[in-house]
Coordinates of C-alpha atoms and ligand atoms in Angstrom, one line a residue:
M201 CA -87.2 35.1 17.7
N202 CA -84.2 35.9 15.9
M203 CA -82.5 33.0 15.9
A204 CA -79.2 32.3 13.6
E205 CA -79.4 27.4 14.1
R206 CA -83.0 26.5 12.4
P207 CA -82.0 22.9 10.9
R208 CA -86.2 23.1 9.9
R209 CA -85.0 25.3 6.9
L210 CA -83.2 22.5 5.4
R211 CA -86.1 20.4 5.4
T212 CA -88.5 23.4 4.0
S213 CA -89.0 20.9 0.9
Q214 CA -88.5 17.6 -0.8
A215 CA -85.5 18.7 -2.9
M216 CA -84.0 20.4 -0.6
R217 CA -84.1 17.6 1.5
E218 CA -82.8 15.4 -0.9
L219 CA -80.1 18.3 -1.3
V220 CA -79.0 17.1 2.1
S221 CA -79.9 14.0 2.1
E222 CA -77.1 11.7 3.6
N223 CA -78.4 7.9 2.5
H224 CA -79.6 6.8 -0.5
L225 CA -80.6 3.4 -1.1
H226 CA -79.2 1.6 -4.7
A227 CA -80.3 -2.0 -5.9
E228 CA -76.8 -2.8 -6.9
N229 CA -76.5 -2.2 -2.6
F230 CA -78.9 -5.1 -2.4
I231 CA -78.7 -9.4 -1.9
L232 CA -81.5 -11.1 -3.0
P233 CA -81.6 -14.5 -0.8
V234 CA -83.5 -17.4 -2.3
F235 CA -84.5 -20.7 -2.2
V236 CA -84.7 -23.7 -4.3
K237 CA -85.8 -26.6 -3.7
E238 CA -85.2 -29.8 -4.9
G239 CA -87.8 -31.9 -7.1
L240 CA -90.3 -29.3 -7.4
L241 CA -92.2 -28.3 -10.1
A242 CA -93.8 -25.2 -8.7
P243 CA -92.7 -22.7 -6.9
E244 CA -94.1 -23.4 -3.5
P245 CA -95.2 -20.3 -0.3
I246 CA -93.3 -20.2 2.6
A247 CA -95.2 -19.7 5.8
N248 CA -95.3 -16.8 7.8
M249 CA -92.6 -15.4 4.6
K250 CA -94.8 -13.3 2.5
G251 CA -94.3 -13.2 -1.5
V252 CA -90.7 -15.6 -0.9
F253 CA -91.2 -18.7 -2.4
Q254 CA -89.2 -22.6 -2.3
H255 CA -88.5 -22.2 -6.2
S256 CA -87.9 -25.1 -8.5
L257 CA -85.0 -24.7 -10.8
D258 CA -87.2 -22.7 -13.4
S259 CA -88.7 -21.1 -11.2
L260 CA -85.5 -19.9 -9.8
R261 CA -84.6 -19.2 -13.3
Q262 CA -87.2 -16.9 -13.4
E263 CA -86.5 -14.6 -9.8
V264 CA -82.7 -14.0 -11.3
E265 CA -83.9 -12.8 -14.9
S266 CA -85.8 -10.7 -12.7
A267 CA -83.3 -9.6 -10.3
L268 CA -81.3 -9.3 -12.8
K269 CA -83.6 -7.1 -14.6
L270 CA -83.7 -4.6 -11.8
G271 CA -80.6 -4.4 -11.3
I272 CA -79.7 -6.3 -7.8
G273 CA -76.6 -6.4 -6.6
G274 CA -75.8 -10.0 -5.6
V275 CA -78.4 -13.2 -5.2
M276 CA -77.4 -15.7 -2.6
I277 CA -78.7 -19.2 -2.9
F278 CA -79.9 -20.8 -0.3
A279 CA -81.1 -25.3 -1.7
I280 CA -82.7 -27.7 0.4
P281 CA -82.6 -31.3 -0.8
L282 CA -83.9 -34.2 -1.4
E283 CA -82.5 -36.1 1.3
R284 CA -80.7 -35.0 4.7
D285 CA -78.1 -37.6 6.8
E286 CA -76.2 -37.4 9.5
V287 CA -73.2 -35.5 8.0
G288 CA -74.4 -33.7 4.8
S289 CA -74.1 -35.3 2.3
Q290 CA -75.6 -33.5 -1.0
A291 CA -73.7 -30.9 0.5
T292 CA -70.7 -32.2 -1.0
N293 CA -72.0 -34.0 -4.0
P294 CA -71.4 -32.5 -6.9
E295 CA -75.0 -32.8 -8.9
G296 CA -76.6 -31.8 -5.8
I297 CA -79.9 -29.6 -5.6
L298 CA -77.0 -26.0 -4.9
H299 CA -74.2 -27.0 -6.4
R300 CA -76.8 -27.4 -9.1
S301 CA -79.1 -24.2 -9.4
V302 CA -75.7 -22.3 -9.4
K303 CA -74.0 -23.5 -12.2
M304 CA -77.5 -22.7 -13.6
V305 CA -78.0 -19.3 -12.3
R306 CA -74.4 -18.2 -13.2
E307 CA -75.4 -19.4 -17.1
V308 CA -77.7 -16.8 -16.4
V309 CA -76.0 -14.0 -14.8
G310 CA -72.7 -14.2 -16.3
D311 CA -70.8 -11.5 -14.4
E312 CA -73.6 -9.2 -14.2
L313 CA -75.0 -10.5 -10.7
V314 CA -72.9 -12.1 -7.7
V315 CA -74.0 -14.9 -6.9
I316 CA -73.2 -16.1 -3.5
A317 CA -73.6 -20.0 -2.5
D318 CA -74.8 -20.3 1.4
L319 CA -72.1 -22.3 2.7
C320 CA -73.7 -24.1 5.3
L321 CA -74.6 -28.0 6.3
D322 CA -77.5 -27.0 7.7
E323 CA -80.0 -27.3 5.1
F324 CA -78.3 -30.8 4.7
T325 CA -78.0 -32.7 7.8
S326 CA -80.7 -34.9 9.2
H327 CA -80.4 -33.1 12.7
G328 CA -80.3 -30.0 11.5
H329 CA -76.9 -28.0 12.7
C330 CA -75.1 -26.3 10.4
G331 CA -72.1 -28.9 11.3
V332 CA -71.7 -32.7 11.7
L333 CA -72.2 -34.4 15.4
D334 CA -69.6 -36.0 17.3
E335 CA -70.2 -38.9 19.4
V336 CA -71.7 -37.3 22.7
G337 CA -74.0 -35.4 19.6
L338 CA -72.4 -31.9 19.9
V339 CA -71.6 -30.0 16.5
D340 CA -67.6 -30.6 16.0
N341 CA -66.5 -27.8 14.9
D342 CA -63.2 -28.7 13.4
A343 CA -64.2 -32.1 11.4
T344 CA -67.0 -29.8 10.3
L345 CA -64.4 -27.5 8.4
E346 CA -63.0 -30.5 6.4
I347 CA -66.8 -30.8 5.2
Y348 CA -66.5 -27.1 4.1
K349 CA -63.9 -27.4 2.4
V350 CA -64.9 -29.7 0.0
M351 CA -68.2 -28.0 0.0
A352 CA -66.2 -24.5 -1.1
V353 CA -64.0 -25.7 -3.6
Q354 CA -67.0 -27.2 -5.4
L355 CA -69.2 -24.3 -5.3
A356 CA -66.4 -22.6 -6.4
S357 CA -65.8 -24.6 -9.9
A358 CA -69.5 -25.0 -10.2
G359 CA -69.5 -21.0 -10.9
A360 CA -70.0 -19.0 -7.1
H361 CA -68.6 -15.6 -7.4
M362 CA -69.1 -15.8 -3.5
L363 CA -69.1 -17.8 -1.1
G364 CA -71.4 -17.3 2.5
T365 CA -70.1 -18.7 5.7
S366 CA -73.1 -19.0 7.5
G367 CA -72.2 -22.3 10.4
M368 CA -70.5 -19.9 12.6
M369 CA -68.0 -22.5 13.3
D370 CA -64.5 -21.3 14.8
G371 CA -61.9 -20.9 11.9
Q372 CA -64.3 -21.3 8.8
V373 CA -63.3 -18.2 6.8
G374 CA -59.1 -19.7 7.2
A375 CA -59.9 -23.1 6.1
V376 CA -62.2 -22.5 2.8
R377 CA -59.8 -19.2 2.2
D378 CA -56.8 -21.9 2.0
A379 CA -59.3 -24.5 -0.1
L380 CA -60.0 -21.6 -2.0
E381 CA -56.1 -20.7 -3.1
S382 CA -54.8 -24.2 -2.5
A383 CA -57.4 -25.6 -5.6
G384 CA -56.8 -22.9 -7.2
F385 CA -59.5 -20.3 -7.3
Q386 CA -58.1 -16.7 -5.4
E387 CA -60.4 -14.8 -6.9
T388 CA -63.4 -17.1 -5.3
S389 CA -64.6 -14.2 -2.3
I390 CA -65.9 -14.8 1.1
L391 CA -69.1 -13.4 2.4
A392 CA -68.3 -13.8 5.9
Y393 CA -71.3 -14.4 8.7
A394 CA -68.8 -13.0 11.5
A395 CA -71.7 -11.5 13.9
K396 CA -74.5 -13.6 14.1
Y397 CA -76.4 -14.2 16.7
A398 CA -78.7 -17.2 17.9
S399 CA -81.7 -15.0 16.9
A400 CA -85.3 -16.2 17.6
F401 CA -86.0 -14.4 14.9
Y402 CA -85.2 -16.5 12.4
G403 CA -88.3 -19.2 12.8
P404 CA -89.5 -18.4 9.5
F405 CA -86.1 -19.1 8.1
R406 CA -86.5 -22.7 9.3
N407 CA -89.7 -23.3 7.5
A408 CA -88.7 -22.0 4.1
V409 CA -85.5 -25.1 4.3
D410 CA -88.2 -27.4 6.1
S411 CA -85.2 -26.8 9.3
Q412 CA -85.4 -30.5 11.2
L413 CA -83.5 -28.7 14.1
K414 CA -84.8 -29.8 17.7
G415 CA -82.5 -27.7 20.3
N416 CA -80.9 -24.1 18.8
R417 CA -77.5 -23.2 17.7
K418 CA -76.5 -21.4 21.3
T419 CA -73.2 -23.3 21.0
Y420 CA -72.1 -22.1 17.5
Q421 CA -73.9 -18.9 17.9
Q422 CA -73.2 -15.8 18.9
D423 CA -75.0 -14.7 22.7
P424 CA -78.1 -11.6 21.9
A425 CA -76.5 -10.1 25.2
N426 CA -72.8 -9.6 23.4
S427 CA -71.1 -6.5 21.1
R428 CA -67.7 -7.0 22.3
E429 CA -67.3 -10.8 21.1
A430 CA -68.9 -9.4 17.9
I431 CA -65.6 -7.8 17.6
R432 CA -63.8 -10.4 18.7
E433 CA -65.1 -12.6 16.2
I434 CA -65.3 -10.1 13.0
S435 CA -61.6 -8.9 13.6
L436 CA -60.8 -13.4 13.7
D437 CA -62.7 -13.4 9.9
V438 CA -61.2 -10.5 8.7
E439 CA -57.4 -12.1 10.1
Q440 CA -58.6 -15.4 8.0
G441 CA -59.3 -13.6 4.7
A442 CA -63.1 -12.5 4.9
D443 CA -63.8 -10.2 1.7
I444 CA -67.2 -8.9 3.7
I445 CA -68.1 -9.4 6.5
M446 CA -72.4 -9.7 7.5
V447 CA -73.8 -8.8 10.9
K448 CA -77.4 -11.1 11.1
P449 CA -79.7 -10.9 12.3
G450 CA -79.5 -6.7 10.5
M451 CA -82.6 -4.6 12.2
M452 CA -82.2 -5.5 15.9
Y453 CA -77.8 -5.1 15.7
L454 CA -77.6 -2.2 14.2
D455 CA -75.1 -1.0 16.8
I456 CA -73.0 -3.8 16.0
V457 CA -73.3 -2.6 12.2
R458 CA -72.5 0.9 13.6
Q459 CA -69.8 -0.5 15.6
A460 CA -68.3 -3.0 12.6
S461 CA -68.1 -0.4 10.6
D462 CA -66.1 2.2 12.8
T463 CA -64.0 -0.3 13.2
F464 CA -63.1 -2.1 10.2
N465 CA -62.3 -1.6 6.1
L466 CA -64.2 -4.0 5.3
P467 CA -67.3 -3.9 3.0
I468 CA -69.9 -4.7 5.9
A469 CA -73.4 -6.6 5.2
S470 CA -76.4 -6.8 7.0
Y471 CA -79.3 -9.3 6.6
V472 CA -82.8 -7.8 7.8
I473 CA -83.9 -11.4 8.5
S474 CA -87.1 -13.9 8.3
G475 CA -88.6 -12.9 11.5
E476 CA -88.0 -8.8 11.6
M477 CA -89.2 -8.7 7.5
A478 CA -92.9 -11.3 9.2
M479 CA -93.0 -8.7 12.5
V480 CA -93.3 -6.0 9.3
E481 CA -95.6 -7.1 7.3
S482 CA -97.8 -8.6 10.1
A483 CA -97.8 -5.2 11.6
A484 CA -99.0 -3.7 8.1
D485 CA -101.3 -6.5 7.4
A486 CA -103.0 -5.7 10.8
G487 CA -102.6 -2.0 10.0
A488 CA -100.6 -1.1 12.2
I489 CA -98.1 0.6 10.0
D490 CA -97.7 1.7 6.2
R491 CA -96.1 -1.4 4.7
K492 CA -93.9 0.6 2.2
S493 CA -92.4 3.4 4.6
A494 CA -91.9 1.0 7.0
I495 CA -89.7 -1.2 4.6
L496 CA -87.9 1.8 2.8
E497 CA -87.0 3.1 6.8
I498 CA -85.7 -0.2 7.6
L499 CA -83.3 -0.7 4.9
L500 CA -82.3 3.6 4.8
A501 CA -81.4 2.9 8.9
T502 CA -79.6 0.0 7.7
K503 CA -77.9 2.1 5.3
R504 CA -77.5 5.0 8.5
A505 CA -75.6 2.6 10.3
G506 CA -72.5 1.7 8.1
A507 CA -73.4 -0.8 6.0
T508 CA -72.8 -0.9 2.3
I509 CA -74.7 -4.1 1.4
V510 CA -78.6 -5.6 2.7
C511 CA -79.5 -8.2 2.2
T512 CA -83.3 -8.4 2.0
Y513 CA -86.0 -10.9 1.3
W514 CA -87.8 -7.0 -0.3
A515 CA -85.0 -6.7 -3.0
L516 CA -87.2 -7.1 -5.6
E517 CA -90.0 -5.2 -5.1
V518 CA -88.0 -2.2 -3.4
A519 CA -86.6 -1.9 -6.2
S520 CA -88.7 -1.6 -8.0
W521 CA -90.1 0.9 -6.3
L522 CA -86.6 3.2 -6.8
H523 CA -87.1 2.4 -10.6
E524 CA -90.2 4.1 -10.5
D525 CA -89.5 6.9 -8.4
Ligands
LIG877 C1 -78.2 -21.1 8.6 C2 -78.9 -19.9 8.0 C3 -80.2 -18.7 9.1 C4 -81.0 -18.2 8.2 C5 -79.9 -18.3 7.6 N1 -78.3 -19.1 6.8 C6 -81.1 -20.2 10.1 C7 -79.9 -20.1 11.3 O1 -79.0 -19.9 11.8 O2 -80.7 -20.5 12.0 C8 -81.8 -17.5 8.4 C9 -81.4 -16.8 8.0 C10 -83.8 -15.8 7.9 O3 -83.9 -16.1 9.3 O4 -83.9 -14.9 6.8 N2 -77.5 -21.7 8.1

């Protein structure tokens, strides 16, 4: 057979395949999520999150030093306080665990990597919701925004370069942007969890933050059935001053990542979440898949879908693989 078109010609060697490869993984584009728990003296493993720990302030420092050495782009800090209450008071305590962690991490890394603070109430409330509740027990959107604004200014002054607005309250990006501008933090950026779905795959994360949540977050996180709604949510965050837009979960919502990157001219981030990681780890443990190639494939697929930034618990390990190559 004489054939003009033989796509296999471009797959004949590793060098040839690399020559034509369209997407690459870079440690600089990874965000490493980290957990720190008030009162811990040593790191504690997290159920169903292999290789991920609740850190003490000391072990968090070591983790961040590793991230720095491996050239990771950013770290995103989640903190678990000792005391929780209805309104999440520790979220606005300038000496609280989140604030102290941000301060410490910023001192360690300076401007060498991007320090991102999670801006949400779920780790701080006794009921585990991302906002405060009204008299009938529903999440009170606008009352929550007032708390987010205080948190935003405090976390920026603690040294966060960027704030991750993950609570899915309406108007949260605008409220936070306005508070930051008014307080003189014009350069503090916002990583907007713009399209965040009410996912069953957050399970292990809820262990990671000792979540108190009963029920679900369906009145504020998005319905997995919808994609046009995601575009609406993202548009609103862009109008309100988001600097980066994030899609979450990542692995199962690559269609949303693709639509977002086709529609908006902001950097797109995708968060490969705890339950997605757990599925891969379990399948690898069972011998069903090759762990390393599965992880690389997932992260590359995220890039191919249009994400520049990948938020992943595998960031350190993958960065060390990239260095070995
Ligand atoms: C809530 C928050 C969640 C995650 C990050 N921020 C959980 C939730 O919405 O219930 C999940 C991340 C993961 O599963 O890896 N602020």
